[in-house]
Tab-separated table of C-alpha atoms and ligand atoms in Angstrom:
chain	number	residue	atom	x	y	z
A	1	MET	CA	34.518	-6.015	-25.458
A	2	LYS	CA	35.473	-3.136	-23.153
A	3	ARG	CA	36.144	-4.026	-19.536
A	4	VAL	CA	34.561	-1.960	-16.764
A	5	VAL	CA	35.415	-2.436	-13.111
A	6	ILE	CA	33.008	-0.906	-10.597
A	7	VAL	CA	34.067	-0.408	-6.970
A	8	GLY	CA	31.090	-0.769	-4.629
A	9	GLY	CA	27.828	-2.658	-5.027
A	10	GLY	CA	25.493	-0.183	-3.333
A	11	TYR	CA	22.578	1.557	-5.060
A	12	ALA	CA	24.819	3.298	-7.621
A	13	GLY	CA	27.145	0.361	-8.331
A	14	VAL	CA	24.451	-2.305	-8.837
A	15	THR	CA	22.405	-0.001	-11.073
A	16	LEU	CA	25.417	0.731	-13.272
A	17	ALA	CA	26.596	-2.893	-13.355
A	18	ARG	CA	23.199	-4.104	-14.522
A	19	ALA	CA	22.820	-1.347	-17.102
A	20	LEU	CA	26.199	-2.237	-18.657
A	21	ASP	CA	26.004	-6.024	-18.330
A	22	GLU	CA	25.078	-6.687	-21.968
A	23	ALA	CA	27.527	-4.327	-23.646
A	24	PHE	CA	30.588	-4.443	-21.352
A	25	ASP	CA	32.680	-7.022	-19.605
A	26	VAL	CA	31.586	-6.029	-16.075
A	27	VAL	CA	33.356	-6.790	-12.802
A	28	LEU	CA	31.706	-5.426	-9.657
A	29	VAL	CA	34.091	-5.366	-6.689
A	30	GLU	CA	32.098	-5.331	-3.429
A	31	GLN	CA	33.441	-6.007	0.032
A	32	LYS	CA	30.149	-7.294	1.501
A	33	ASP	CA	28.491	-10.625	0.745
A	34	ARG	CA	25.013	-9.059	0.526
A	35	PHE	CA	23.526	-5.794	-0.684
A	36	TYR	CA	22.138	-3.878	2.304
A	37	HIS	CA	18.975	-1.895	1.516
A	38	ASN	CA	19.653	0.545	4.338
A	39	VAL	CA	16.641	2.751	3.545
A	40	GLY	CA	14.681	0.253	5.694
A	41	ALA	CA	17.165	0.320	8.593
A	42	MET	CA	14.984	2.382	10.938
A	43	ARG	CA	12.030	-0.003	10.679
A	44	ALA	CA	14.334	-2.963	11.174
A	45	TYR	CA	15.960	-1.353	14.222
A	46	ALA	CA	12.511	-1.301	15.810
A	47	ASP	CA	11.595	-4.787	14.497
A	48	ALA	CA	14.646	-7.014	13.948
A	49	SER	CA	12.792	-9.560	11.780
A	50	PHE	CA	12.705	-6.886	9.070
A	51	PHE	CA	16.525	-6.933	8.669
A	52	GLU	CA	16.274	-10.152	6.651
A	53	ARG	CA	14.232	-8.314	4.009
A	54	LEU	CA	17.015	-5.764	3.644
A	55	LEU	CA	19.895	-8.169	2.934
A	56	ILE	CA	19.834	-9.147	-0.729
A	57	PRO	CA	22.225	-11.684	-2.339
A	58	TYR	CA	24.315	-10.558	-5.311
A	59	ASP	CA	24.150	-13.847	-7.223
A	60	ARG	CA	21.280	-12.887	-9.537
A	61	LEU	CA	22.405	-9.349	-10.325
A	62	LEU	CA	24.380	-10.002	-13.508
A	63	ARG	CA	23.908	-12.417	-16.419
A	64	ARG	CA	27.298	-11.996	-18.074
A	65	GLY	CA	29.460	-10.080	-15.639
A	66	ARG	CA	30.607	-11.117	-12.190
A	67	VAL	CA	30.483	-9.813	-8.647
A	68	VAL	CA	33.747	-10.327	-6.755
A	69	GLN	CA	33.870	-10.060	-2.979
A	70	ASP	CA	36.956	-7.985	-2.293
A	71	GLU	CA	37.962	-4.648	-0.788
A	72	ALA	CA	39.415	-2.226	-3.342
A	73	VAL	CA	42.462	-0.386	-2.012
A	74	SER	CA	43.291	1.692	-5.085
A	75	ALA	CA	41.497	2.749	-8.251
A	76	GLU	CA	43.736	4.026	-11.061
A	77	SER	CA	43.592	4.446	-14.831
A	78	GLY	CA	43.728	0.890	-16.141
A	79	GLY	CA	42.410	-0.963	-13.130
A	80	VAL	CA	41.631	-1.560	-9.497
A	81	ARG	CA	43.789	-3.213	-6.881
A	82	GLY	CA	42.028	-5.128	-4.138
A	83	VAL	CA	43.125	-6.978	-1.022
A	84	ALA	CA	42.493	-10.338	-2.732
A	85	GLY	CA	43.300	-9.542	-6.372
A	86	SER	CA	43.805	-7.014	-9.176
A	87	TYR	CA	41.233	-6.164	-11.835
A	88	GLU	CA	42.314	-4.669	-15.158
A	89	ALA	CA	39.880	-2.322	-16.854
A	90	ASP	CA	39.382	0.137	-19.693
A	91	VAL	CA	36.912	2.016	-17.510
A	92	VAL	CA	36.948	2.264	-13.685
A	93	VAL	CA	33.928	3.562	-11.780
A	94	VAL	CA	34.139	4.271	-8.059
A	95	ALA	CA	30.769	3.925	-6.317
A	96	SER	CA	32.054	3.189	-2.818
A	97	GLY	CA	29.362	5.302	-1.115
A	98	SER	CA	29.435	6.565	2.446
A	99	ARG	CA	29.412	5.126	5.951
A	100	HIS	CA	27.151	5.454	8.973
A	101	ARG	CA	26.762	3.908	12.401
A	102	MET	CA	25.349	0.405	12.752
A	103	PRO	CA	22.679	-0.492	11.770
A	104	PHE	CA	22.037	2.581	9.567
A	105	LYS	CA	24.740	1.230	7.269
A	106	SER	CA	26.583	-2.049	7.641
A	107	SER	CA	30.050	-2.087	9.202
A	108	PHE	CA	30.465	-5.787	8.409
A	109	THR	CA	31.462	-7.671	5.277
A	110	ALA	CA	29.654	-10.866	6.330
A	111	ALA	CA	25.852	-10.761	6.639
A	112	VAL	CA	26.025	-13.303	9.462
A	113	GLU	CA	28.002	-10.819	11.583
A	114	PHE	CA	25.774	-7.924	10.569
A	115	ARG	CA	22.664	-9.881	11.678
A	116	ARG	CA	24.236	-10.639	15.043
A	117	GLU	CA	25.148	-7.023	15.819
A	118	ALA	CA	21.957	-5.543	14.355
A	119	GLY	CA	19.923	-8.066	16.336
A	120	ARG	CA	21.771	-7.123	19.520
A	121	LEU	CA	21.004	-3.424	18.983
A	122	SER	CA	17.315	-4.152	18.323
A	123	ALA	CA	17.106	-6.325	21.441
A	124	GLU	CA	18.638	-3.518	23.521
A	125	LEU	CA	15.992	-1.158	22.158
A	126	ALA	CA	13.198	-3.658	22.826
A	127	GLU	CA	14.245	-3.962	26.466
A	128	ALA	CA	14.605	-0.229	27.219
A	129	GLU	CA	11.592	1.376	28.920
A	130	SER	CA	12.462	4.783	27.536
A	131	VAL	CA	14.531	5.809	24.523
A	132	ALA	CA	16.072	9.096	23.399
A	133	VAL	CA	17.160	9.501	19.774
A	134	ASP	CA	19.778	12.187	19.183
A	135	GLY	CA	19.699	13.996	15.853
A	136	ASP	CA	17.491	16.162	13.708
A	137	GLY	CA	17.943	14.658	10.231
A	138	PRO	CA	15.762	12.079	8.469
A	139	VAL	CA	17.477	9.089	10.136
A	140	ALA	CA	16.712	10.323	13.666
A	141	VAL	CA	13.197	11.522	12.795
A	142	GLU	CA	12.257	8.261	11.034
A	143	LEU	CA	13.726	6.178	13.837
A	144	ALA	CA	11.738	8.036	16.509
A	145	GLY	CA	8.563	7.464	14.446
A	146	GLU	CA	9.290	3.784	13.839
A	147	ILE	CA	10.030	3.116	17.530
A	148	ARG	CA	6.812	4.799	18.592
A	149	TRP	CA	4.816	2.865	16.014
A	150	ARG	CA	6.352	-0.485	17.022
A	151	TYR	CA	6.258	0.197	20.799
A	152	PRO	CA	3.304	2.495	21.522
A	153	ARG	CA	3.903	2.300	25.273
A	154	LYS	CA	7.601	3.167	25.251
A	155	ALA	CA	8.579	6.731	26.179
A	156	VAL	CA	10.346	8.135	23.096
A	157	THR	CA	12.147	11.474	22.876
A	158	ILE	CA	13.932	13.022	19.928
A	159	VAL	CA	16.689	15.415	20.962
A	160	ALA	CA	17.686	17.881	18.245
A	161	ARG	CA	20.860	19.902	18.776
A	162	GLY	CA	19.505	22.844	16.780
A	163	GLU	CA	16.085	24.456	16.685
A	164	ARG	CA	14.533	22.588	13.786
A	165	LEU	CA	14.010	19.090	12.498
A	166	LEU	CA	14.980	18.230	8.903
A	167	ALA	CA	16.814	21.527	8.513
A	168	GLY	CA	18.595	20.173	5.420
A	169	ALA	CA	15.336	19.994	3.435
A	170	GLY	CA	14.574	22.998	1.263
A	171	ASN	CA	11.217	23.757	2.880
A	172	PRO	CA	11.287	24.427	6.674
A	173	TRP	CA	7.621	23.394	6.862
A	174	LEU	CA	8.722	19.750	6.356
A	175	GLY	CA	10.475	19.720	9.743
A	176	GLU	CA	7.683	21.643	11.459
A	177	ARG	CA	5.087	19.189	10.236
A	178	ALA	CA	7.248	16.246	11.244
A	179	ALA	CA	7.669	17.699	14.754
A	180	GLY	CA	3.907	18.240	15.037
A	181	MET	CA	3.156	14.722	13.853
A	182	LEU	CA	5.690	13.164	16.233
A	183	ARG	CA	4.110	15.036	19.143
A	184	GLU	CA	0.644	13.831	18.092
A	185	MET	CA	2.058	10.313	18.187
A	186	GLY	CA	3.270	10.889	21.757
A	187	VAL	CA	6.968	11.459	21.018
A	188	SER	CA	8.621	14.261	23.027
A	189	VAL	CA	10.474	16.647	20.727
A	190	VAL	CA	13.277	18.551	22.462
A	191	PHE	CA	15.343	21.273	20.783
A	192	GLY	CA	18.770	22.536	21.840
A	193	GLY	CA	20.152	19.245	23.138
A	194	GLY	CA	20.276	18.219	26.806
A	195	GLU	CA	19.687	15.292	29.132
A	196	THR	CA	16.492	13.257	29.056
A	197	GLY	CA	17.123	10.542	31.633
A	198	ALA	CA	16.117	7.916	29.032
A	199	ALA	CA	17.214	4.331	29.689
A	200	LEU	CA	18.692	4.104	26.180
A	201	ARG	CA	20.210	6.853	24.063
A	202	ILE	CA	20.672	6.260	20.338
A	203	ALA	CA	22.821	8.449	18.076
A	204	GLY	CA	20.723	8.964	14.949
A	205	TYR	CA	23.390	10.999	13.151
A	206	GLY	CA	26.909	10.413	11.872
A	207	ALA	CA	27.157	9.906	8.106
A	208	ALA	CA	30.824	9.848	7.037
A	209	PHE	CA	32.159	10.609	3.572
A	210	SER	CA	35.580	9.698	2.213
A	211	VAL	CA	36.927	7.694	-0.725
A	212	PRO	CA	40.084	5.911	0.461
A	213	CYS	CA	40.701	4.067	-2.836
A	214	LEU	CA	41.066	7.477	-4.533
A	215	GLY	CA	42.879	9.018	-1.564
A	216	ALA	CA	40.027	11.528	-1.071
A	217	GLU	CA	38.810	13.010	2.199
A	218	GLY	CA	35.111	13.777	1.742
A	219	ARG	CA	33.280	13.166	-1.518
A	220	VAL	CA	35.499	13.176	-4.605
A	221	LYS	CA	34.926	16.106	-6.949
A	222	VAL	CA	33.762	15.066	-10.424
A	223	ASP	CA	32.938	17.062	-13.546
A	224	GLY	CA	29.675	17.044	-15.519
A	225	GLN	CA	30.611	13.644	-16.975
A	226	PHE	CA	31.492	12.074	-13.603
A	227	ARG	CA	35.221	12.133	-14.444
A	228	VAL	CA	37.777	12.160	-11.630
A	229	ALA	CA	40.429	14.796	-12.338
A	230	GLY	CA	43.891	13.513	-13.194
A	231	ARG	CA	42.839	9.866	-13.694
A	232	GLU	CA	42.030	9.032	-17.299
A	233	GLY	CA	39.132	6.591	-17.605
A	234	VAL	CA	38.200	6.837	-13.890
A	235	PHE	CA	34.693	7.998	-12.927
A	236	ALA	CA	32.834	8.349	-9.621
A	237	ILE	CA	29.101	8.350	-8.834
A	238	GLY	CA	26.700	8.175	-5.875
A	239	ASP	CA	27.586	9.209	-2.326
A	240	ALA	CA	31.303	8.875	-3.165
A	241	ALA	CA	31.083	11.656	-5.768
A	242	ASP	CA	30.410	15.359	-5.492
A	243	CYS	CA	28.588	16.297	-8.679
A	244	GLY	CA	26.533	19.011	-6.987
A	245	GLU	CA	23.747	16.751	-5.679
A	246	PRO	CA	22.983	15.601	-2.126
A	247	PRO	CA	23.805	11.991	-1.133
A	248	LEU	CA	20.524	10.158	-1.814
A	249	THR	CA	19.668	6.748	-3.272
A	250	PHE	CA	17.472	7.903	-6.112
A	251	LEU	CA	20.109	10.416	-7.198
A	252	ALA	CA	22.829	7.724	-6.975
A	253	ARG	CA	20.698	5.563	-9.270
A	254	LYS	CA	19.960	8.451	-11.614
A	255	GLN	CA	23.675	9.208	-11.900
A	256	ALA	CA	24.374	5.507	-12.590
A	257	PHE	CA	21.815	5.402	-15.412
A	258	HIS	CA	23.241	8.574	-16.852
A	259	LEU	CA	26.831	7.326	-16.720
A	260	ALA	CA	25.728	4.038	-18.331
A	261	GLY	CA	24.181	6.023	-21.177
A	262	GLN	CA	27.335	8.099	-21.474
A	263	LEU	CA	29.587	5.010	-21.659
A	264	LEU	CA	27.234	3.520	-24.257
A	265	GLY	CA	27.491	6.748	-26.274
A	266	LYS	CA	23.818	7.663	-25.750
A	267	THR	CA	23.933	10.626	-23.342
A	268	ALA	CA	26.198	13.619	-22.864
A	269	GLY	CA	26.623	16.007	-19.899
A	270	TYR	CA	24.741	15.566	-16.600
A	271	ARG	CA	22.672	18.346	-15.038
A	272	ALA	CA	22.454	18.204	-11.244
A	273	ALA	CA	18.892	18.236	-9.864
A	274	GLY	CA	17.793	21.636	-8.579
A	275	ARG	CA	14.821	20.577	-6.433
A	276	VAL	CA	14.980	17.366	-4.438
A	277	ALA	CA	12.206	15.192	-2.956
A	278	MET	CA	12.370	14.079	0.663
A	279	ALA	CA	10.053	11.443	2.116
A	280	VAL	CA	10.191	10.847	5.873
A	281	PRO	CA	7.842	8.093	7.067
A	282	LEU	CA	6.964	7.846	10.769
A	283	GLY	CA	5.968	4.198	10.694
A	284	PRO	CA	4.089	2.666	7.729
A	285	GLU	CA	1.034	4.953	7.789
A	286	ARG	CA	2.280	8.384	8.756
A	287	GLY	CA	4.913	10.845	7.671
A	288	VAL	CA	5.809	13.915	5.643
A	289	LEU	CA	6.921	14.371	2.055
A	290	GLN	CA	8.544	17.308	0.278
A	291	LEU	CA	7.793	17.257	-3.434
A	292	PRO	CA	10.410	18.329	-6.015
A	293	LEU	CA	8.079	20.957	-7.484
A	294	PRO	CA	8.349	24.769	-7.527
A	295	GLY	CA	8.031	26.021	-3.946
A	296	LEU	CA	8.874	22.522	-2.588
A	297	PRO	CA	5.315	21.784	-1.355
A	298	VAL	CA	4.945	19.510	1.657
A	299	VAL	CA	2.257	16.824	1.861
A	300	GLY	CA	1.324	14.477	4.686
A	301	SER	CA	0.654	10.899	5.664
A	302	TRP	CA	-1.571	9.691	2.793
A	303	ALA	CA	1.045	10.327	0.100
A	304	THR	CA	4.069	9.442	2.277
A	305	ALA	CA	2.609	6.054	3.212
A	306	ARG	CA	1.837	5.178	-0.404
A	307	LEU	CA	5.095	6.429	-1.871
A	308	LYS	CA	7.452	5.047	0.759
A	309	GLY	CA	6.171	4.286	4.262
A	310	ARG	CA	4.297	1.050	3.574
A	311	GLY	CA	6.831	-0.749	1.429
A	312	LEU	CA	10.085	1.184	1.975
A	313	PHE	CA	11.060	0.178	-1.606
A	314	VAL	CA	11.932	-3.332	-0.404
A	315	ALA	CA	10.180	-5.167	-3.270
A	316	GLU	CA	11.662	-2.785	-5.868
A	317	ASN	CA	15.175	-3.453	-4.617
A	318	TRP	CA	14.795	-7.259	-4.684
A	319	LYS	CA	13.585	-6.910	-8.285
A	320	ARG	CA	16.531	-4.695	-9.194
A	321	MET	CA	18.821	-7.403	-7.800
A	322	GLY	CA	17.250	-10.021	-10.105
A	323	PHE	CA	14.619	-11.603	-7.827
A	324	THR	CA	10.903	-11.735	-8.568
A	325	ALA	CA	9.974	-10.805	-4.984
A	326	PRO	CA	11.448	-10.563	-1.491
A	327	PRO	CA	11.327	-13.740	0.644
A	328	SER	CA	7.976	-14.011	2.439
B	1	FAD	C1	19.669	5.003	7.465
B	1	FAD	C2	19.668	5.695	6.151
B	1	FAD	C3	18.490	5.834	5.433
B	1	FAD	C4	18.477	6.438	4.195
B	1	FAD	N1	17.286	6.590	3.547
B	1	FAD	C5	17.272	7.153	2.327
B	1	FAD	C6	16.045	7.293	1.622
B	1	FAD	O1	14.985	6.925	2.115
B	1	FAD	N2	16.071	7.852	0.398
B	1	FAD	C7	17.240	8.261	-0.181
B	1	FAD	O2	17.202	8.737	-1.309
B	1	FAD	N3	18.421	8.146	0.466
B	1	FAD	C8	18.466	7.596	1.698
B	1	FAD	N4	19.659	7.473	2.364
B	1	FAD	C9	20.906	7.808	1.674
B	1	FAD	C10	21.378	6.563	0.890
B	1	FAD	O3	21.570	5.481	1.757
B	1	FAD	C11	22.650	6.835	0.103
B	1	FAD	O4	22.474	7.949	-0.702
B	1	FAD	C12	22.986	5.622	-0.742
B	1	FAD	O5	23.357	4.543	0.077
B	1	FAD	C13	24.088	5.942	-1.749
B	1	FAD	O6	24.293	4.836	-2.574
B	1	FAD	P1	25.764	4.505	-3.100
B	1	FAD	O7	25.618	3.329	-4.004
B	1	FAD	O8	26.441	5.713	-3.602
B	1	FAD	O9	26.584	4.078	-1.807
B	1	FAD	P2	26.342	2.951	-0.729
B	1	FAD	O10	24.930	2.543	-0.654
B	1	FAD	O11	27.022	3.457	0.514
B	1	FAD	O12	27.130	1.699	-1.300
B	1	FAD	C14	28.527	1.674	-1.392
B	1	FAD	C15	28.963	0.224	-1.472
B	1	FAD	O13	30.366	0.199	-1.692
B	1	FAD	C16	30.955	-0.796	-0.889
B	1	FAD	N5	32.333	-0.393	-0.682
B	1	FAD	C17	32.790	0.704	-0.045
B	1	FAD	N6	34.132	0.774	-0.116
B	1	FAD	C18	34.529	-0.325	-0.808
B	1	FAD	C19	35.806	-0.818	-1.208
B	1	FAD	N7	36.930	-0.163	-0.906
B	1	FAD	N8	35.851	-1.979	-1.888
B	1	FAD	C20	34.717	-2.661	-2.210
B	1	FAD	N9	33.476	-2.232	-1.855
B	1	FAD	C21	33.401	-1.072	-1.167
B	1	FAD	C22	30.111	-0.801	0.384
B	1	FAD	O14	30.225	-2.045	1.047
B	1	FAD	C23	28.722	-0.557	-0.181
B	1	FAD	O15	28.069	-1.763	-0.492
B	1	FAD	C24	19.684	6.911	3.629
B	1	FAD	C25	20.879	6.812	4.355
B	1	FAD	C26	20.876	6.219	5.613
B	1	FAD	C27	22.157	6.114	6.390
């Protein structure tokens, strides 16, 4: 049986590991002791009890293969070297993702330490009379919405450096509608940066991309079969890889399924998505959604709440990790 070693048990890595578990000898090397479903981070920031629903154990992910807690330091043809051990492989897949500030992604390997720091940040937010969130991307916009929903009496401001929210989405109307909705909710929307005098200022930006185990600054360039140049049998997917798609969970998972099919001899070349969906909830019942259809139409709260806002894909991710449901 062929041996595959996967570096990183985020959305891409767990999807691939599960898809190959029957046919390959799978080893998933992950530095953390729990999967962090960081899509729910903004709601949990505003309500710390929600963090527990985002930390999923790895012990039910695989039937045959194993998950090893270790930090990979190099990924070469033939295997992966970690801090605690070495893992020989016929196929190496790097899915080591990206980083962000706490608690948008976890900076800790132990969930117990993550809970402590995330809880401290949430408590700081709970105590502040007024909050300013810096940033104009989905993390900042969602966080401003979640804070306002959880604390209707708190003064909340979003401070965008530029002149638009969600400027990275294909349709500018998405950001305009989000700004309008935030204002209706009582959030002050400020463009062009500046001081607000808020008691607490939160940086809602700062994603960082690099792949140290491949010696790459930024995302590692891959070809249409996710191959890393110059390293036979080494592939990269998800946020770690530049295959022409933006860094998003559902694309990381799509790439993982495609690579699984490729390694099983069922699929050939990958075509990067042209139009991309973007759902930005502002609390469980409101928000904006850009659909991946011609013209990138934007719809409002009804669809956003049902697609994402109410559940934030929590139940789906517990199921993908081998559980029947999240803990109640
Ligand atoms: C707050 C926030 C909200 C988001 N919301 C959405 C959303 O709603 N929808 C959406 O599509 N996208 C969203 N994204 C983007 C999404 O989080 C990423 O696209 C996604 O995490 C990529 O998955 P991945 O598996 O490639 O990497 P990651 O999820 O980053 O996982 C990488 C894993 O590799 C591990 N790792 C890293 N280096 C090593 C190493 N050397 N050795 C061992 N293990 C290692 C890490 O611990 C981590 O578990 C959001 C991002 C943020 C920050």
